[in-house]
Short mmCIF file of C-alpha atoms (C1' of nucleotides) in Angstrom, two decimals:
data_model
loop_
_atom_site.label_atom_id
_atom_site.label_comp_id
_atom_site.label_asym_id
_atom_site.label_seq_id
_atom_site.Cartn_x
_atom_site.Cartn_y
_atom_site.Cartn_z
CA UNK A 26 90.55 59.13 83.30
CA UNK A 27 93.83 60.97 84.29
CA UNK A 28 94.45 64.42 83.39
CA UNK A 29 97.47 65.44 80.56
CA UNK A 30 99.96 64.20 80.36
CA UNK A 31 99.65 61.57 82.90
CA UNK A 32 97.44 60.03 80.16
CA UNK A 33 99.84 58.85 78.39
CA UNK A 34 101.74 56.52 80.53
CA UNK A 35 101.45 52.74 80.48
CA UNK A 36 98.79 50.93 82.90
CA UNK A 37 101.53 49.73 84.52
CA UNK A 38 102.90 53.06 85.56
CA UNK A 39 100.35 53.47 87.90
CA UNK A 40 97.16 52.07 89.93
CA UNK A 41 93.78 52.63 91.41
CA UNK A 42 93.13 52.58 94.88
CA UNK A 43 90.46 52.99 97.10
CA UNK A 44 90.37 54.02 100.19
CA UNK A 45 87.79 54.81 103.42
CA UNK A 46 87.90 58.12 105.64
CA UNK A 47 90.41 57.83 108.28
CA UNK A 48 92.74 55.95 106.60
CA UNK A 49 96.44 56.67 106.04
CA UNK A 50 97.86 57.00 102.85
CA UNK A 51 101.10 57.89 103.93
CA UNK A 52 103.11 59.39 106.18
CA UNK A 53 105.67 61.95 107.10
CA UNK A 54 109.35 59.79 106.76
CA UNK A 55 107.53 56.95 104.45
CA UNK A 56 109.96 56.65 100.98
CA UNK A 57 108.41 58.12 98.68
CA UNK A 58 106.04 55.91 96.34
CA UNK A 59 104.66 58.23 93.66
CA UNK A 60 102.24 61.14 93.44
CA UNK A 61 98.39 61.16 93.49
CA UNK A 62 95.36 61.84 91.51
CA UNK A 63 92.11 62.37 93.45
CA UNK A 64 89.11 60.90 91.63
CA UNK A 65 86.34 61.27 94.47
CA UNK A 66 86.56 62.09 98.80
CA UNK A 67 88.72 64.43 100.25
CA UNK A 68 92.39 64.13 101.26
CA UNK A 69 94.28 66.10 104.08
CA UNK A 70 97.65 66.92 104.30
CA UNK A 71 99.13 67.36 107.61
CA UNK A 72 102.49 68.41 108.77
CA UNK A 73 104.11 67.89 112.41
CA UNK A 74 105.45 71.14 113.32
CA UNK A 75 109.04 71.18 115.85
CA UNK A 76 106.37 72.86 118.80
CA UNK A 77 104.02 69.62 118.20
CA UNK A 78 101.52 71.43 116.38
CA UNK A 79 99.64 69.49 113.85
CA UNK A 80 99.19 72.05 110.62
CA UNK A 81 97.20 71.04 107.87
CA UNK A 82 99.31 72.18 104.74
CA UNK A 83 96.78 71.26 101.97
CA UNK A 84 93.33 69.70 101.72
CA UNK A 85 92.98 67.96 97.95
CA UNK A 86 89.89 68.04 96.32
CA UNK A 87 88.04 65.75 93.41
CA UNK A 88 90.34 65.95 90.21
CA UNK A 89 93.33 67.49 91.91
CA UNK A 90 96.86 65.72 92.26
CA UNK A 91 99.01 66.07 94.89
CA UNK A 92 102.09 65.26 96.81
CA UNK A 93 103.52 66.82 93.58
CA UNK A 94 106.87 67.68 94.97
CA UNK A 95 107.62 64.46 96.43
CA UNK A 96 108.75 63.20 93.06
CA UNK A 97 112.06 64.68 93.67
CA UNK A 98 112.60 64.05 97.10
CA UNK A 99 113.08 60.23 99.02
CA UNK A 100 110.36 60.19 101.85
CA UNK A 101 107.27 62.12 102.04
CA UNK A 102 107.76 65.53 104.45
CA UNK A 103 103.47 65.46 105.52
CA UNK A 104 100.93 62.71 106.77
CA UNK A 105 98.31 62.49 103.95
CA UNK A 106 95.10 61.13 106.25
CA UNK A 107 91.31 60.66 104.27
CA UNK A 108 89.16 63.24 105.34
CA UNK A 109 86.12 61.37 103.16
CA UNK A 110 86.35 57.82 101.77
CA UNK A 111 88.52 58.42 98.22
CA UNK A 112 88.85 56.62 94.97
CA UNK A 113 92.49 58.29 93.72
CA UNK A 114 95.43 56.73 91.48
CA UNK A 115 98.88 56.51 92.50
CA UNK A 116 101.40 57.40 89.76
CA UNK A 117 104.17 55.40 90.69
CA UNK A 118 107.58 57.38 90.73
CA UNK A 119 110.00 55.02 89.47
CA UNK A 120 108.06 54.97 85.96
CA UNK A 121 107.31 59.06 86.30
CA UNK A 122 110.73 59.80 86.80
CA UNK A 123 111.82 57.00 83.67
CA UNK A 124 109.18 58.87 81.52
CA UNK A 125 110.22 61.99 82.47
CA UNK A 126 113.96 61.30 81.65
CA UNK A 127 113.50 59.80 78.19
CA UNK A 128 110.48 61.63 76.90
CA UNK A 129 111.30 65.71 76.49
CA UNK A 130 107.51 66.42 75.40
CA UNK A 131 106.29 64.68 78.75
CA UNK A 132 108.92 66.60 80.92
CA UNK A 133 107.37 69.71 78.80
CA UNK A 134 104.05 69.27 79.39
CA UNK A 135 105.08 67.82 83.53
CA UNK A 136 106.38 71.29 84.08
CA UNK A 137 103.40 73.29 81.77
CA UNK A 138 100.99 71.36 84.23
CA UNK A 139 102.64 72.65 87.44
CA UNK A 140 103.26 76.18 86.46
CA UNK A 141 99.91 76.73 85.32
CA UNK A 142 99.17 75.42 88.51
CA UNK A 143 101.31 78.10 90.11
CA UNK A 144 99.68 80.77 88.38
CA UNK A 145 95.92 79.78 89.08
CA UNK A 146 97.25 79.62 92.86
CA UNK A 147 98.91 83.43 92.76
CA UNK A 148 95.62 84.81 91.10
CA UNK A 149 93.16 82.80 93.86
CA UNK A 150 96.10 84.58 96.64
CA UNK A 151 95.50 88.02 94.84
CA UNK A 152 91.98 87.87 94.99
CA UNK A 153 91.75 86.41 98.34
CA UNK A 154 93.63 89.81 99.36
CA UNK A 155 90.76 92.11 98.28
CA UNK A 156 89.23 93.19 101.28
CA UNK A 157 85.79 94.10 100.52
CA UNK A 158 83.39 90.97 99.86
CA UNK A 159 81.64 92.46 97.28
CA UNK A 160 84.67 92.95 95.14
CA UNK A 161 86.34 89.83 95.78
CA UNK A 162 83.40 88.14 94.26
CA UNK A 163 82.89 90.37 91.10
CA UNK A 164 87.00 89.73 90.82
CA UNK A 165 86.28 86.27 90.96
CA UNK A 166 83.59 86.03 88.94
CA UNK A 167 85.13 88.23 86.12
CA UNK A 168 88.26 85.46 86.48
CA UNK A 169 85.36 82.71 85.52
CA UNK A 170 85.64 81.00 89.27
CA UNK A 171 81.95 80.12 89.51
CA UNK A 172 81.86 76.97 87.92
CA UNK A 173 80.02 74.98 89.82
CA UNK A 174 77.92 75.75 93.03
CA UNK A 175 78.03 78.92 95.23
CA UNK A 176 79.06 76.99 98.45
CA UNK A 177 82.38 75.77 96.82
CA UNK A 178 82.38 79.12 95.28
CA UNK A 179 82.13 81.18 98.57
CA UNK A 180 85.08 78.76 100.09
CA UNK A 181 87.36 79.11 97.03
CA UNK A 182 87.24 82.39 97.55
CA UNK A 183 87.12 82.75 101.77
CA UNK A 184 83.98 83.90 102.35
CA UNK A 185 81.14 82.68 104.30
CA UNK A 186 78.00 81.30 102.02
CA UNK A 187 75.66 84.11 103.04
CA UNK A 188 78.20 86.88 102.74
CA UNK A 189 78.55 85.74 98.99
CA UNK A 190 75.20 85.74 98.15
CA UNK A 191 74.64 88.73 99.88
CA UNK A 192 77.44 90.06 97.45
CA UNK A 193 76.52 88.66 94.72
CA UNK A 194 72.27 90.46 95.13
CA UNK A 195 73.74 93.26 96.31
CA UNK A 196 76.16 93.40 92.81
CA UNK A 197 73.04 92.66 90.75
CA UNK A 198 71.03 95.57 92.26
CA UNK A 199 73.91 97.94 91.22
CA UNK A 200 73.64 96.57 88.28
CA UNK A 201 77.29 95.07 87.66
CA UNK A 202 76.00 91.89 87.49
CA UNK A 203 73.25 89.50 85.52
CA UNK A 204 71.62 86.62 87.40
CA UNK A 205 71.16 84.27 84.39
CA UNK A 206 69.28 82.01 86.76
CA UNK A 207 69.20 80.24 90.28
CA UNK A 208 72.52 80.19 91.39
CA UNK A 209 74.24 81.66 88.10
CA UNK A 210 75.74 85.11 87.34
CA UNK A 211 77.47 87.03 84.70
CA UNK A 212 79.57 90.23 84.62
CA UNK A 213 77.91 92.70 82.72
CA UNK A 214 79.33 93.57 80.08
CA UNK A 215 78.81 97.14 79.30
CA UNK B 4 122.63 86.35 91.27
CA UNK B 5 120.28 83.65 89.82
CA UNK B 6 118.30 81.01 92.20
CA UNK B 7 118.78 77.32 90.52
CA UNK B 8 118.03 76.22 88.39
CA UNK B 9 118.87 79.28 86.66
CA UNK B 10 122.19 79.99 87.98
CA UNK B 11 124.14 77.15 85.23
CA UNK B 12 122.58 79.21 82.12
CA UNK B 13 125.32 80.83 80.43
CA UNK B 14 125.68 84.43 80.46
CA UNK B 15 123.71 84.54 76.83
CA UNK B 16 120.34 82.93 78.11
CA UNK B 17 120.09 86.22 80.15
CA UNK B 18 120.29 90.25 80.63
CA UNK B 19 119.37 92.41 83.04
CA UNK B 20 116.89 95.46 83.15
CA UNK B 21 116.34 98.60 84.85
CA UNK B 22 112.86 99.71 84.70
CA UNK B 23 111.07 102.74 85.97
CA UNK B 24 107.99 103.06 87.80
CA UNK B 25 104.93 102.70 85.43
CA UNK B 26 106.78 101.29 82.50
CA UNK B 27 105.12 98.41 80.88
CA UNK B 28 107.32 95.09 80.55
CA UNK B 29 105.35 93.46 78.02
CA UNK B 30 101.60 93.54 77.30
CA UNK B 31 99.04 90.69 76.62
CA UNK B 32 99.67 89.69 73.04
CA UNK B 33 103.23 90.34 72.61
CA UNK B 34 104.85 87.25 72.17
CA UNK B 35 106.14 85.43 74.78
CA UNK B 36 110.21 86.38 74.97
CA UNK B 37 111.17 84.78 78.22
CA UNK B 38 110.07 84.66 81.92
CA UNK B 39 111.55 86.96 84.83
CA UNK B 40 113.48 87.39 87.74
CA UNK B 41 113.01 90.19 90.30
CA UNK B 42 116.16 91.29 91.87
CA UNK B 43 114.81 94.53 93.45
CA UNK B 44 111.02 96.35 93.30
CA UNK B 45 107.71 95.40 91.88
CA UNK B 46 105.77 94.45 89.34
CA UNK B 47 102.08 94.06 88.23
CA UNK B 48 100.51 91.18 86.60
CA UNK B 49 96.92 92.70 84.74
CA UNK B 50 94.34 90.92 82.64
CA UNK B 51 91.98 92.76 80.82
CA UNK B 52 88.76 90.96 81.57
CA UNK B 53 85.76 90.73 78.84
CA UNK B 54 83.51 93.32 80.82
CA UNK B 55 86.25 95.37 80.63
CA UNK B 56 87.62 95.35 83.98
CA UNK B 57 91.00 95.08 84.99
CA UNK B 58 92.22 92.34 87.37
CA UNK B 59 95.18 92.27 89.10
CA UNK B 60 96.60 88.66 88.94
CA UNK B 61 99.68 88.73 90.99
CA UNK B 62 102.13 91.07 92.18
CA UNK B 63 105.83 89.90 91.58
CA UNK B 64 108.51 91.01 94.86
CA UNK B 65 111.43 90.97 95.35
CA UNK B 66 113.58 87.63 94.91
CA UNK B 67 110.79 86.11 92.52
CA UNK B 68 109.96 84.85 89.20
CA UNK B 69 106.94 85.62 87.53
CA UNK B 70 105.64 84.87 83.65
CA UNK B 71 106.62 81.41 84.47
CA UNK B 72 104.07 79.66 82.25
CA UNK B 73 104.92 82.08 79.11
CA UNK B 74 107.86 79.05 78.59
CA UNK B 75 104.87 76.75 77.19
CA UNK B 76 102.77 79.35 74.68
CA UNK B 77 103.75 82.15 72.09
CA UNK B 78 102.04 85.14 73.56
CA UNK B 79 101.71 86.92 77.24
CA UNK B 80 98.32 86.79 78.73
CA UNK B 81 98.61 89.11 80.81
CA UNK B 82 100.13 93.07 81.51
CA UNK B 83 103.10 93.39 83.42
CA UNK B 84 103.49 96.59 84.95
CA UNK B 85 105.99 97.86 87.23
CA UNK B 86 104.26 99.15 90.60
CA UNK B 87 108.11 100.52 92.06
CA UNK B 88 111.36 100.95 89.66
CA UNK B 89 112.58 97.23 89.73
CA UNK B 90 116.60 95.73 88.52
CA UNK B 91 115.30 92.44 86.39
CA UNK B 92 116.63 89.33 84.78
CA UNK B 93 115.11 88.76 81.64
CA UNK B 94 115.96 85.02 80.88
CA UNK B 95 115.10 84.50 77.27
CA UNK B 96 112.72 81.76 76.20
CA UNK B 97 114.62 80.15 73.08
CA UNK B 98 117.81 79.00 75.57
CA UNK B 99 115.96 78.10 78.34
CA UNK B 100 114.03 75.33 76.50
CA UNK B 101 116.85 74.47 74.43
CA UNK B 102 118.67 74.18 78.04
CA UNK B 103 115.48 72.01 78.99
CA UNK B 104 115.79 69.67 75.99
CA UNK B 105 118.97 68.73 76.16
CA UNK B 106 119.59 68.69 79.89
CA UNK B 107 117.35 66.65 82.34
CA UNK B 108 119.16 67.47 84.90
CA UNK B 109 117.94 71.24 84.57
CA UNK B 110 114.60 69.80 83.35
CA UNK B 111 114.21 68.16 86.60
CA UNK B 112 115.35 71.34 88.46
CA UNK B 113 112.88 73.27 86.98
CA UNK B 114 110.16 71.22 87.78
CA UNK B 115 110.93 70.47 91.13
CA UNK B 116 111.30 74.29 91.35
CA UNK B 117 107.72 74.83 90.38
CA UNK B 118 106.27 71.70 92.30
CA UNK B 119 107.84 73.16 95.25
CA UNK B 120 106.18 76.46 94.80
CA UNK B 121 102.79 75.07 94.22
CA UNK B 122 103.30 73.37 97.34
CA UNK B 123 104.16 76.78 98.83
CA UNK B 124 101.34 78.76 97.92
CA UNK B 125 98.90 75.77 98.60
CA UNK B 126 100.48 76.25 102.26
CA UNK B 127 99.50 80.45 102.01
CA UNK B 128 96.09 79.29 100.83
CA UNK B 129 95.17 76.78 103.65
CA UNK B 130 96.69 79.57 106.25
CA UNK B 131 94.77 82.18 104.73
CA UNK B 132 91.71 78.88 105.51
CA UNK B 133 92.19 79.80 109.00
CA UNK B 134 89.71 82.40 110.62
CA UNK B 135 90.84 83.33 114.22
CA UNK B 136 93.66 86.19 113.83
CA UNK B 137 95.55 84.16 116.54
CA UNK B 138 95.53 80.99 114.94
CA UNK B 139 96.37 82.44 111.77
CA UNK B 140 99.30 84.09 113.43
CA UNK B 141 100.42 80.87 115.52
CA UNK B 142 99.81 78.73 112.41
CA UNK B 143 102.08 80.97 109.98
CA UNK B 144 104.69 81.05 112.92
CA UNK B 145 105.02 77.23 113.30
CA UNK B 146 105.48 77.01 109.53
CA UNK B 147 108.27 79.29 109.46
CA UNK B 148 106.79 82.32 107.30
CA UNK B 149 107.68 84.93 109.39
CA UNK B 150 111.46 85.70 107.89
CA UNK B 151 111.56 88.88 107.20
CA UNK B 152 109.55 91.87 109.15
CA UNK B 153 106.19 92.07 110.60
CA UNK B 154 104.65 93.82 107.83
CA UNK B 155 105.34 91.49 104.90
CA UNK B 156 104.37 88.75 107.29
CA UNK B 157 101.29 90.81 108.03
CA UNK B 158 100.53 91.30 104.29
CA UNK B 159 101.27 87.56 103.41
CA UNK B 160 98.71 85.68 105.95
CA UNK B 161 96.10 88.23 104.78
CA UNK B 162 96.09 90.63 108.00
CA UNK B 163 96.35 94.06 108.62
CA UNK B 164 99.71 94.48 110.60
CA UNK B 165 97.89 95.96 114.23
CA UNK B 166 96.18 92.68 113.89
CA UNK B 167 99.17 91.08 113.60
CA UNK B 168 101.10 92.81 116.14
CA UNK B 169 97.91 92.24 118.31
CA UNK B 170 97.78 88.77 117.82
CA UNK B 171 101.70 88.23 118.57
CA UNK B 172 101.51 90.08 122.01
CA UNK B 173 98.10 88.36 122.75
CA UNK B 174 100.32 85.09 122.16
CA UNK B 175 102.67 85.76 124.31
CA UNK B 176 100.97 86.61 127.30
CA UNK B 177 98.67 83.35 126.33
CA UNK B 178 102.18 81.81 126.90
CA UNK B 179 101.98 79.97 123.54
CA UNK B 180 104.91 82.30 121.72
CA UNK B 181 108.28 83.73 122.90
CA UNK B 182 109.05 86.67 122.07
CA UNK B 183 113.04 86.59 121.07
CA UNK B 184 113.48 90.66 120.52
CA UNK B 185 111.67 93.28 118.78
CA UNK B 186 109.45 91.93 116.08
CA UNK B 187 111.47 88.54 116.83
CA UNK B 188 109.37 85.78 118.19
CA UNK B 189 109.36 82.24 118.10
CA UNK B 190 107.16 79.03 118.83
CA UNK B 191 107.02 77.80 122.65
CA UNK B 192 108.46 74.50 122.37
CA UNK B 193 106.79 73.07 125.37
"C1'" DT C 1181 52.73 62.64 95.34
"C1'" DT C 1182 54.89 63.18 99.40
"C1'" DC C 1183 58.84 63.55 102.00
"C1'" DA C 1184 63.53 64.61 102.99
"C1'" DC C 1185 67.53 66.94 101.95
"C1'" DC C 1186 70.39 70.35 100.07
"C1'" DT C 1187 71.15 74.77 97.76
"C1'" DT C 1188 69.80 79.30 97.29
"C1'" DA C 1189 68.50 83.32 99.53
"C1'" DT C 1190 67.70 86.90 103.06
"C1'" DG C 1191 67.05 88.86 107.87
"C1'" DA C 1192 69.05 89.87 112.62
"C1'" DT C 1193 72.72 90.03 115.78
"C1'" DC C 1194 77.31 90.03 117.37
"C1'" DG C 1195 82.12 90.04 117.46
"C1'" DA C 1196 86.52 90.30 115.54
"C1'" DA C 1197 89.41 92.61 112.67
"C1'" DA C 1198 90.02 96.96 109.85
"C1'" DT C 1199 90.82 101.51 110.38
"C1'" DC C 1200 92.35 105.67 112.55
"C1'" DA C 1201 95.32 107.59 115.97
"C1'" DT C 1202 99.39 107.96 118.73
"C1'" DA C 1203 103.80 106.82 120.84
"C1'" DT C 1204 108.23 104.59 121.09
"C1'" DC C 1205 112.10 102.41 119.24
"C1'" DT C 1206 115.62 101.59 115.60
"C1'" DG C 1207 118.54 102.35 111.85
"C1'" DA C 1208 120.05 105.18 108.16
"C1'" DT C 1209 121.85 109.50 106.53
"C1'" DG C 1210 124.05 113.72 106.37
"C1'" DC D 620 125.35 113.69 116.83
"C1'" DA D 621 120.91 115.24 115.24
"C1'" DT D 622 117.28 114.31 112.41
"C1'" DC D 623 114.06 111.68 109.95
"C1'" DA D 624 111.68 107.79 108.08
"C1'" DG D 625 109.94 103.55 108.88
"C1'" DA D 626 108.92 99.50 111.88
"C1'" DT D 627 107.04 98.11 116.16
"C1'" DA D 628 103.46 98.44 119.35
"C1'" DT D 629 99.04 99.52 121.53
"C1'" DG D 630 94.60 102.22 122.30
"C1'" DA D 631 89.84 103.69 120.53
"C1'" DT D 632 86.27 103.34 117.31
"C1'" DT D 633 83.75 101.53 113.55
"C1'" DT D 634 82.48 98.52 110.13
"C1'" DC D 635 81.92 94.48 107.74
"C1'" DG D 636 81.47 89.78 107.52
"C1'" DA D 637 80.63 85.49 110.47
"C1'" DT D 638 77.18 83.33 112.67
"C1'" DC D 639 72.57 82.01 113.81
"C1'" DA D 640 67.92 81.70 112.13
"C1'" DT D 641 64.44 81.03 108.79
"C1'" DA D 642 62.18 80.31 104.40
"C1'" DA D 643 61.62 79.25 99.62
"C1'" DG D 644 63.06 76.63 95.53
"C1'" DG D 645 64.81 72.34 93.46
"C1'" DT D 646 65.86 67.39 93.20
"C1'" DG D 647 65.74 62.69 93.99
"C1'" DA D 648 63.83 58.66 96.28
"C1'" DA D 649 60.27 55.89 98.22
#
DNA sequence: TTCACCTTATGATCGAAATCATATCTGATG
DNA sequence: CATCAGATATGATTTCGATCATAAGGTGAA
């Protein structure tokens, strides 16, 4: 159920909670409880800027943890409000932390996790700097980021729906790409 | 010299580098030998992608690290090239995860140090969400990215720098920006 | 089997930002 | 102090992608 190496820890190091859209599951000053693992919904992460702006600094996804950084700091610096009803896990701190302390190959693979994480993050930044449409998505696609549909596909990568399956014909009729199907492609490999 | 966690390693766990222009730093394959610091110019992360294209991953600047996950596995995936003549701290694999091992204190650093980048670049990414030029602009100002000049700024929220400068003025006379001095400006706290 | 809904896909239009051009200001260098 | 390079700033033009619209293909439910 949880990604490595959260699944290792005991039951008791963490719990399942379920919440509907509009609810709050914390917020900015709140001591910190733990960080979270998104099962299902949609999560948004919103920060009070000094003007009174309300800036959304993350929006987590299905099978994404977040609140990350929290772990070493005592209250939480964003409001995390549910965009869509959410089934997610907590990973309580206090247990994180203990694990992280006495187990070296957990603190390992803790810190593997997140800068992995960092580098999946600089390539989507990189690619989201190509200008033109149609090579952002061969980019993209050569990087293996259609996985699932187009729509997420197109957002994952900043571009409107239409604009990436305009790319993505257009890239087939010059012949750098195979449509393997509705809705799947492959780089050609010459 | 070093940002922490780095800066408690002892003179061993590290040298420095002077590379030229086009000079390779290590190529995909070689094993891993440590990760990197940039003091000055930079460098060119490239994967060599199965249709043969090349894909620029990330571009390392000044004041970074890059090769960060190369700590948890025994060969680089990925070419690093360097794009200007850069100065470089090469801090060496072996040391840093004995350093890791033995001292939680630096584990924890480490981590947090990563966590806290993720968080950063999930930040760029939900900026870089944002359509309107203006509320790109006014969104990147409020969260306190514009520290240097225009043109990095520019070149960080994904916008050409007339759009930028465009954009700044256009906020200003909207009333919603000050503007504190050339290229200095500042959210309206109203 | 029919209906409803969503994804895929493409056409038409429009607008915003990229690009090209130009000018001023600033700081660095000799 | 003079010169030069680069950053700031704005104007003019163009282009590309967002948006709106529409249709076909696929899937699941009644």
């Amino acid at each position: 159920m949880l990604p490595a190496p959260f699944d290792i820890l005991p039951e008791t190091a963490y719990r399942v909670l379920n919440l509907d859209a509009g609810e709050t599951l914390f917020r900015q000053g709140d001591p910190t409880r733990g960080i979270f693992y998104l099962i299902t919904g949609r999560v948004r992460l919103v920060r009070f800027a000094r003007s009174g702006e309300t800036v959304v600094i993350h929006r987590a996804g299905p099978l994404e943890t977040f609140a990350e950084a929290s772990l070493f700091v005592d209250v939480y610096h964003c409001d995390a409000i549910l965009e869509q009803a959410a089934q997610l896990v907590e990973l309580r701190r206090e247990p994180l932390l203990r694990q992280f302390y006495s187990d070296p190959l957990f603190a390992m693979a803790l810190t593997s996790r997140f800068a992995t994480q960092v580098q999946t993050y600089r390539r989507r930044l990189e690619l989201l700097a190509v200008r033109s449409a149609q090579e952002r998505v061969f980019a993209a696609l050569s990087e293996g980021f259609l996985t699932g549909d187009i729509k997420t596909f197109a957002t994952e990568i900043g571009l409107s729906h239409e604009a990436t399956y305009r790319a993505l014909s257009h890239l087939v009729r010059r012949g750098r790409l195979v449509k393997t199907g509705r809705g799947k492609y492959r780089v050609k490999t010459t």
